[in-house]
Tab-separated table of C-alpha atoms and ligand atoms in Angstrom:
chain	number	residue	atom	x	y	z
A	136	MET	CA	17.206	13.342	60.911
A	137	GLU	CA	20.078	14.620	58.490
A	138	THR	CA	20.437	12.490	55.091
A	139	ILE	CA	24.661	11.985	55.103
A	140	LEU	CA	25.285	10.819	51.139
A	141	ALA	CA	28.111	8.992	50.673
A	142	LYS	CA	30.627	7.601	48.378
A	143	PRO	CA	30.915	4.336	49.152
A	144	ASP	CA	34.823	4.153	51.042
A	145	GLU	CA	35.991	2.270	53.803
A	146	ASN	CA	34.124	4.393	55.973
A	147	SER	CA	30.991	5.493	54.304
A	148	LEU	CA	31.348	1.180	54.068
A	149	LYS	CA	31.538	0.704	57.843
A	150	LEU	CA	29.367	3.337	58.633
A	151	ALA	CA	26.607	1.582	56.519
A	152	GLY	CA	27.060	-1.662	57.971
A	153	GLN	CA	27.495	-0.589	61.592
A	154	LEU	CA	23.692	1.432	61.021
A	155	LEU	CA	22.049	-1.173	59.634
A	156	ARG	CA	23.195	-3.456	62.790
A	157	ALA	CA	21.868	-1.118	65.154
A	158	GLY	CA	18.567	-1.000	63.594
A	159	GLU	CA	18.847	1.544	61.065
A	160	LEU	CA	17.888	2.374	57.347
A	161	VAL	CA	20.813	2.883	54.602
A	162	ALA	CA	19.407	3.085	50.726
A	163	ILE	CA	21.974	1.496	48.658
A	164	PRO	CA	23.077	1.504	44.611
A	165	THR	CA	21.781	-2.034	43.144
A	166	GLU	CA	22.180	-3.266	39.645
A	167	THR	CA	18.466	-3.041	39.003
A	168	VAL	CA	17.642	-0.254	41.178
A	169	TYR	CA	18.502	1.398	45.107
A	170	GLY	CA	17.202	-0.379	47.470
A	171	LEU	CA	15.969	1.305	51.428
A	172	ALA	CA	17.902	-1.528	53.953
A	173	SER	CA	17.095	-2.507	57.151
A	174	ASN	CA	18.268	-5.986	58.597
A	175	ALA	CA	16.201	-8.802	57.951
A	176	LEU	CA	15.927	-10.874	61.312
A	177	ASP	CA	14.821	-7.827	62.944
A	178	GLY	CA	11.522	-6.991	62.480
A	179	LYS	CA	11.926	-3.674	64.296
A	180	ALA	CA	14.371	-2.429	62.153
A	181	VAL	CA	12.256	-4.047	59.397
A	182	GLU	CA	9.362	-1.966	59.718
A	183	LYS	CA	10.858	1.599	59.969
A	184	ILE	CA	11.459	0.870	55.858
A	185	PHE	CA	7.537	0.990	55.602
A	186	LYS	CA	7.342	3.457	57.632
A	187	ALA	CA	10.279	6.130	55.956
A	188	LYS	CA	8.385	5.016	51.933
A	189	GLY	CA	5.305	4.755	53.314
A	190	ARG	CA	4.774	1.678	52.025
A	191	PRO	CA	1.209	-0.324	52.495
A	192	MET	CA	2.547	-3.464	55.009
A	193	ASP	CA	1.040	-7.174	53.386
A	194	ASN	CA	3.408	-6.129	50.632
A	195	PRO	CA	6.552	-8.640	51.369
A	196	LEU	CA	10.201	-7.124	51.027
A	197	ILE	CA	12.797	-9.416	49.164
A	198	VAL	CA	15.826	-10.377	51.019
A	199	HIS	CA	19.553	-9.422	49.835
A	200	ILE	CA	22.827	-11.518	50.410
A	201	SER	CA	25.883	-12.064	49.530
A	202	ASP	CA	26.791	-15.293	49.238
A	203	ILE	CA	23.780	-18.626	48.108
A	204	SER	CA	25.581	-19.924	51.409
A	205	GLN	CA	23.289	-17.344	53.606
A	206	VAL	CA	20.070	-18.623	51.854
A	207	TYR	CA	19.808	-21.852	53.723
A	208	ASP	CA	19.126	-20.169	57.098
A	209	LEU	CA	16.099	-17.821	55.407
A	210	VAL	CA	14.443	-21.111	53.990
A	211	ARG	CA	12.236	-24.405	55.230
A	212	GLU	CA	13.539	-25.887	51.804
A	213	PHE	CA	15.436	-24.896	48.351
A	214	PRO	CA	13.948	-26.978	45.632
A	215	GLU	CA	16.501	-27.973	43.245
A	216	LYS	CA	14.759	-25.211	40.346
A	217	ALA	CA	15.016	-22.672	42.798
A	218	ARG	CA	19.171	-23.805	42.874
A	219	LYS	CA	19.424	-24.022	39.358
A	220	LEU	CA	18.706	-20.609	38.622
A	221	ALA	CA	20.460	-19.505	41.793
A	222	GLU	CA	24.003	-20.599	40.263
A	223	THR	CA	23.190	-19.864	36.654
A	224	PHE	CA	21.781	-15.761	37.214
A	225	TRP	CA	23.265	-14.934	40.585
A	226	PRO	CA	24.099	-12.197	41.703
A	227	GLY	CA	22.249	-11.002	38.879
A	228	ALA	CA	18.679	-8.930	38.788
A	229	ILE	CA	16.291	-12.473	39.708
A	230	THR	CA	14.590	-12.662	42.627
A	231	ILE	CA	13.516	-15.956	43.554
A	232	ILE	CA	10.425	-17.313	46.420
A	233	MET	CA	11.560	-20.370	48.490
A	234	PRO	CA	9.273	-21.692	51.155
A	235	CYS	CA	10.712	-19.513	54.045
A	236	SER	CA	12.497	-20.582	57.578
A	237	ASP	CA	10.671	-19.299	60.756
A	238	LYS	CA	13.968	-16.902	60.950
A	239	VAL	CA	12.132	-14.422	59.114
A	240	PRO	CA	9.988	-11.634	60.732
A	241	LYS	CA	6.095	-11.715	59.635
A	242	GLU	CA	7.423	-7.727	58.594
A	243	VAL	CA	9.483	-8.774	55.609
A	244	THR	CA	6.828	-11.564	54.388
A	245	ALA	CA	3.726	-9.611	55.497
A	246	GLY	CA	2.631	-13.108	57.151
A	247	LEU	CA	2.857	-15.349	54.054
A	248	ASP	CA	5.025	-18.747	54.045
A	249	THR	CA	7.555	-18.015	51.679
A	250	VAL	CA	10.405	-15.108	51.359
A	251	ALA	CA	11.290	-13.759	48.205
A	252	ILE	CA	16.244	-14.019	47.470
A	253	ARG	CA	18.296	-12.427	45.546
A	254	PHE	CA	22.500	-11.465	46.140
A	255	PRO	CA	22.836	-8.272	43.303
A	256	SER	CA	25.924	-7.896	41.597
A	257	HIS	CA	26.203	-4.645	42.114
A	258	THR	CA	29.318	-4.653	44.013
A	259	VAL	CA	28.943	-1.685	46.609
A	260	ALA	CA	25.545	-3.208	47.476
A	261	GLN	CA	27.671	-6.765	48.384
A	262	GLN	CA	30.061	-5.449	50.272
A	263	ILE	CA	27.144	-2.680	52.308
A	264	ILE	CA	25.688	-6.806	52.602
A	265	ASN	CA	29.535	-8.204	54.609
A	266	SER	CA	30.278	-5.259	55.875
A	267	ALA	CA	27.129	-5.182	58.346
A	268	GLY	CA	27.472	-9.266	58.286
A	269	ILE	CA	23.457	-10.109	58.206
A	270	PRO	CA	20.688	-10.635	54.920
A	271	LEU	CA	19.359	-7.093	53.912
A	272	SER	CA	15.372	-6.395	53.391
A	273	ALA	CA	15.177	-4.124	51.022
A	274	PRO	CA	12.558	-2.685	48.664
A	275	SER	CA	13.057	0.176	46.157
A	276	ALA	CA	14.674	3.251	47.544
A	277	ASN	CA	11.357	5.261	46.963
A	278	LEU	CA	8.442	7.279	48.087
A	279	SER	CA	5.672	4.976	47.340
A	280	GLY	CA	3.490	5.201	44.792
A	281	SER	CA	6.583	6.665	43.151
A	282	PRO	CA	8.765	5.696	40.253
A	283	SER	CA	12.067	3.207	41.736
A	284	PRO	CA	15.374	5.426	41.934
A	285	THR	CA	17.880	5.004	39.554
A	286	SER	CA	20.481	7.308	40.953
A	287	ALA	CA	21.258	8.620	44.657
A	288	LEU	CA	20.219	11.865	43.976
A	289	HIS	CA	16.988	10.218	42.492
A	290	VAL	CA	16.851	9.334	46.473
A	291	TYR	CA	17.704	11.748	48.478
A	292	ASN	CA	14.485	13.821	46.676
A	293	ASP	CA	12.638	11.485	47.702
A	294	LEU	CA	13.972	10.926	51.183
A	295	GLN	CA	15.893	13.519	52.952
A	296	GLY	CA	15.164	13.905	56.369
A	297	LYS	CA	13.806	10.196	56.863
A	298	ILE	CA	16.819	8.130	56.380
A	299	PRO	CA	20.436	8.866	58.165
A	300	LEU	CA	22.812	7.860	54.855
A	301	ILE	CA	22.727	7.134	51.218
A	302	ILE	CA	25.566	5.013	49.501
A	303	ASP	CA	25.979	6.989	46.002
A	304	GLY	CA	27.316	4.047	43.620
A	305	GLY	CA	26.463	5.858	40.526
A	306	GLU	CA	23.465	5.224	37.947
A	307	SER	CA	21.953	1.465	38.527
A	308	GLU	CA	22.715	-0.309	35.498
A	309	VAL	CA	19.558	-2.004	34.779
A	310	GLY	CA	17.268	-0.019	35.763
A	311	VAL	CA	14.365	-2.147	36.294
A	312	GLU	CA	14.058	-3.823	39.515
A	313	SER	CA	14.477	-6.874	39.584
A	314	THR	CA	13.280	-10.387	37.578
A	315	VAL	CA	10.546	-12.250	40.690
A	316	ILE	CA	10.259	-16.022	39.940
A	317	SER	CA	7.846	-18.403	42.277
A	318	VAL	CA	9.575	-21.685	42.823
A	319	ALA	CA	6.891	-22.568	46.831
A	320	GLY	CA	5.180	-24.485	44.363
A	321	ASP	CA	4.023	-26.579	41.739
A	322	ILE	CA	4.938	-24.852	38.688
A	323	PRO	CA	7.190	-21.936	38.415
A	324	THR	CA	5.999	-18.757	38.383
A	325	LEU	CA	7.160	-14.875	36.685
A	326	LEU	CA	5.625	-12.808	38.900
A	327	ARG	CA	7.833	-9.590	37.908
A	328	PRO	CA	9.564	-9.464	35.052
A	329	GLY	CA	12.916	-7.773	34.456
A	330	GLY	CA	16.367	-7.731	33.570
A	331	ILE	CA	17.267	-11.321	33.608
A	332	THR	CA	14.289	-12.292	30.533
A	333	VAL	CA	11.277	-15.654	30.496
A	334	GLU	CA	13.725	-17.029	27.446
A	335	GLN	CA	16.585	-16.389	29.974
A	336	ILE	CA	15.077	-18.850	32.811
A	337	GLU	CA	13.401	-21.193	30.320
A	338	ASN	CA	16.583	-21.725	29.174
A	339	VAL	CA	17.714	-23.472	32.820
A	340	ILE	CA	14.561	-24.573	34.530
A	341	GLY	CA	11.389	-25.682	31.437
A	342	LYS	CA	8.744	-23.355	30.947
A	343	ILE	CA	7.545	-21.169	33.010
A	344	HIS	CA	4.017	-19.723	34.288
A	345	ILE	CA	3.284	-16.334	33.235
A	346	ASP	CA	0.704	-14.709	36.240
A	347	LYS	CA	-1.671	-12.512	34.720
A	348	GLY	CA	-1.292	-9.730	36.703
A	349	VAL	CA	2.626	-9.380	34.534
A	350	VAL	CA	0.048	-7.546	32.032
A	351	GLU	CA	-3.320	-7.342	33.393
A	352	GLN	CA	-4.471	-4.720	35.672
A	353	ILE	CA	-5.672	-6.870	38.819
A	354	ASP	CA	-8.711	-5.217	40.773
A	355	SER	CA	-7.556	-4.313	44.716
A	356	HIS	CA	-10.331	-6.722	45.869
A	357	THR	CA	-8.549	-10.177	44.420
A	358	VAL	CA	-6.105	-12.473	46.190
A	359	VAL	CA	-2.762	-12.410	43.649
A	360	ALA	CA	0.215	-14.530	44.050
A	361	SER	CA	2.584	-11.303	44.552
A	362	PRO	CA	0.889	-8.309	46.465
A	363	GLY	CA	2.877	-5.395	45.120
A	364	MET	CA	0.853	-5.971	41.465
A	365	LYS	CA	-2.267	-4.763	43.163
A	366	TYR	CA	-0.805	-1.107	43.636
A	367	LYS	CA	-0.263	1.610	42.139
A	368	HIS	CA	3.176	2.331	41.035
A	369	TYR	CA	5.814	4.483	39.433
A	370	SER	CA	3.189	7.124	39.283
A	371	PRO	CA	4.732	11.206	37.651
A	372	LYS	CA	3.030	14.086	38.628
A	373	ALA	CA	1.245	14.188	35.171
A	374	ASP	CA	-1.025	11.189	33.476
A	375	ILE	CA	0.511	8.897	31.328
A	376	ILE	CA	-1.822	7.277	28.338
A	377	ILE	CA	-0.127	4.028	26.438
A	378	VAL	CA	-0.906	4.050	23.045
A	379	LYS	CA	-0.243	1.511	21.000
A	380	CYS	CA	0.135	0.825	17.885
A	381	ASP	CA	3.301	0.340	14.863
A	382	GLY	CA	4.908	3.166	13.228
A	383	ASP	CA	3.978	6.387	12.378
A	384	GLU	CA	0.439	6.236	13.854
A	385	TYR	CA	1.790	7.412	17.487
A	386	ILE	CA	3.097	10.722	15.893
A	387	ASP	CA	0.284	11.495	13.757
A	388	TYR	CA	-2.161	11.446	16.354
A	389	ILE	CA	0.097	13.405	18.592
A	390	ASN	CA	0.779	15.948	16.364
A	391	ALA	CA	-2.894	16.075	14.993
A	392	LEU	CA	-4.341	16.828	19.175
A	393	LYS	CA	-6.531	19.993	18.944
A	394	ASN	CA	-4.931	21.609	22.202
A	395	ARG	CA	-1.760	20.927	22.155
A	396	GLU	CA	-0.754	22.896	25.639
A	397	HIS	CA	1.308	20.195	28.221
A	398	ILE	CA	0.395	17.511	26.176
A	399	GLY	CA	4.622	15.941	26.340
A	400	ALA	CA	5.936	12.765	24.628
A	401	LEU	CA	7.311	9.849	25.989
A	402	CYS	CA	9.051	7.902	22.813
A	403	TYR	CA	11.906	6.443	20.812
A	404	ASP	CA	14.581	8.685	19.795
A	405	GLU	CA	13.110	7.143	16.022
A	406	ASP	CA	10.211	10.168	16.262
A	407	ARG	CA	12.171	12.913	17.916
A	408	GLU	CA	12.782	14.727	14.987
A	409	LYS	CA	9.250	15.068	13.840
A	410	LEU	CA	6.893	15.363	17.554
A	411	CYS	CA	5.647	18.980	17.650
A	412	VAL	CA	5.440	18.657	21.992
A	413	PRO	CA	7.468	17.925	24.514
A	414	TYR	CA	9.235	14.329	24.787
A	415	VAL	CA	11.570	12.383	26.726
A	416	SER	CA	12.781	9.613	24.463
A	417	LEU	CA	13.165	5.894	26.465
A	418	GLY	CA	16.624	5.195	23.207
A	419	LYS	CA	16.050	3.558	20.182
A	420	LYS	CA	12.827	1.597	18.925
A	421	LYS	CA	14.957	-1.304	18.984
A	422	ASP	CA	16.982	-1.256	22.372
A	423	TYR	CA	14.655	-3.004	25.056
A	424	LEU	CA	18.335	-3.323	27.840
A	425	MET	CA	18.619	1.294	26.981
A	426	GLN	CA	15.009	1.919	26.797
A	427	ALA	CA	14.716	-0.222	30.531
A	428	HIS	CA	17.674	1.645	32.080
A	429	HIS	CA	16.562	4.934	30.954
A	430	LEU	CA	12.673	4.285	32.345
A	431	PHE	CA	12.493	5.332	35.742
A	432	ASN	CA	14.418	8.444	34.816
A	433	ALA	CA	12.315	9.636	32.381
A	434	LEU	CA	9.415	9.458	33.866
A	435	ARG	CA	10.601	11.559	36.616
A	436	GLN	CA	11.738	13.909	33.776
A	437	LEU	CA	8.926	14.412	32.746
A	438	ASP	CA	7.872	15.379	36.249
A	439	GLU	CA	10.210	18.184	35.874
A	440	MET	CA	8.403	20.146	33.095
A	441	ASN	CA	4.719	21.277	33.655
A	442	LEU	CA	2.831	18.660	31.596
A	443	HIS	CA	-0.934	17.210	32.562
A	444	THR	CA	-0.983	14.480	30.050
A	445	VAL	CA	1.298	12.414	28.626
A	446	TYR	CA	1.347	9.799	25.681
A	447	ALA	CA	3.481	6.975	25.721
A	448	ARG	CA	5.479	4.450	22.920
A	449	CYS	CA	3.516	1.451	24.094
A	450	PRO	CA	6.578	-0.856	24.051
A	451	LYS	CA	6.714	-4.447	23.255
A	452	LYS	CA	6.305	-7.094	24.874
A	453	GLU	CA	9.569	-9.729	24.323
A	454	GLY	CA	12.963	-9.938	26.627
A	455	VAL	CA	12.478	-7.496	28.535
A	456	GLY	CA	10.740	-5.111	26.953
A	457	LEU	CA	8.176	-7.144	29.254
A	458	ALA	CA	9.761	-5.845	32.279
A	459	VAL	CA	9.544	-2.155	30.486
A	460	TYR	CA	5.629	-2.878	29.612
A	461	ASN	CA	4.965	-3.965	32.794
A	462	ARG	CA	6.192	-1.149	34.813
A	463	LEU	CA	4.784	1.833	31.904
A	464	ILE	CA	1.593	0.267	32.207
A	465	ARG	CA	1.263	0.670	35.679
A	466	SER	CA	2.681	3.828	35.057
A	467	ALA	CA	-0.875	4.354	32.751
A	468	GLY	CA	-3.187	3.125	35.237
A	469	PHE	CA	-3.570	0.772	32.390
A	470	GLU	CA	-4.831	3.414	29.651
A	471	VAL	CA	-4.407	2.500	26.597
A	472	ILE	CA	-4.954	3.702	23.238
A	473	GLU	CA	-5.042	1.653	20.545
A	474	ILE	CA	-4.676	3.293	17.517
A	475	ASP	CA	-4.641	0.823	13.956
B	567	AMP	P1	10.156	-3.535	45.428
B	567	AMP	O1	10.520	-4.217	46.727
B	567	AMP	O2	9.101	-2.281	45.580
B	567	AMP	O3	10.537	-4.073	44.884
B	567	AMP	O4	8.667	-4.572	45.624
B	567	AMP	C1	8.858	-6.540	45.405
B	567	AMP	C2	8.125	-6.493	45.416
B	567	AMP	O5	8.133	-9.084	45.366
B	567	AMP	C3	6.323	-7.133	45.239
B	567	AMP	O6	5.883	-6.742	44.815
B	567	AMP	C4	6.492	-8.067	46.388
B	567	AMP	O7	5.180	-8.063	46.386
B	567	AMP	C5	7.072	-9.485	45.899
B	567	AMP	N1	7.050	-9.985	46.919
B	567	AMP	C6	8.440	-9.873	48.075
B	567	AMP	N2	8.256	-11.136	48.912
B	567	AMP	C7	6.963	-12.208	48.213
B	567	AMP	C8	6.645	-13.946	47.934
B	567	AMP	N3	7.501	-13.876	49.434
B	567	AMP	N4	5.426	-13.404	47.821
B	567	AMP	C9	5.239	-13.242	46.975
B	567	AMP	N5	5.263	-12.388	46.331
B	567	AMP	C10	6.330	-11.235	46.686
B	568	MG	MG1	9.329	-0.782	45.023
């Protein structure tokens, strides 16, 4: 199959809508990462996403809408707290899990009785949903297991020949996937940190529970609230090892390694001049938004540097830093070295 890479204009947006209505896949830009979209109400179309990505079928998808009113068709109940979150943060980088209606195919929910819904703020994403005239189920548009795509080129590199159309809406601004919160149970629970922080959410609906899987490793036999948590994720070719320390011990540790061949660093801007190995920087030490914006591109850049081990700075677990930590710890397969 030939893959068309197109800028958003009247023709390409119309084509995107036609393909989606016909049950085909289209990669779309969003403010979080690029999504691989299909008609969320057509189980056969949804199945194609799992095939193109190589995604395990038990990992459910997020349904993308372009107006809050579209929620009612998709849910059995629109809980008060969900409504407050939607009114405050949509359109934006937060996905809300609610009890699902029988209109949502099991391919989307992976057989759960809940559905994850998001209203993205990227105008091109909204235009594509409107052009299709249907809600779109979309996971990140990468091959399963590789870093999520934050540019159309990342998508092209992973999925060329497997999908008919990629709409290039520029670099994703947030750079990590949406915050996922479930309000389907008694206590609202954070399942994945993202661009909207715990503090922002608690300001609107009060105290929330943070699922253990956000910062800890879940073994593959445990039943988890969000199936995506248990899979290996965001893995570049090199092994990533996180080095946990506050100051320059990170630099000293790397520079003191006896054999520095094929060793690299995923560091902060402040470290660059002091390191004597090749590096990619995530941005300034305290600038969590910038670190999130750069993370996945940095992992893909490291792939091109012929490295076998990369020592990474350990992101702080505060604000959007929690989202960076959650992704990086997975790309490191939870391998952390602590230095005092
Ligand atoms: P992705 O689309 O690749 O960003 O992943 C979507 C994330 O949302 C995965 O971690 C899924 O496990 C999670 N998710 C989607 N729908 C549900 C649901 N109904 N219940 C719990 N988690 C969900
Ligand atoms: Mg993904």
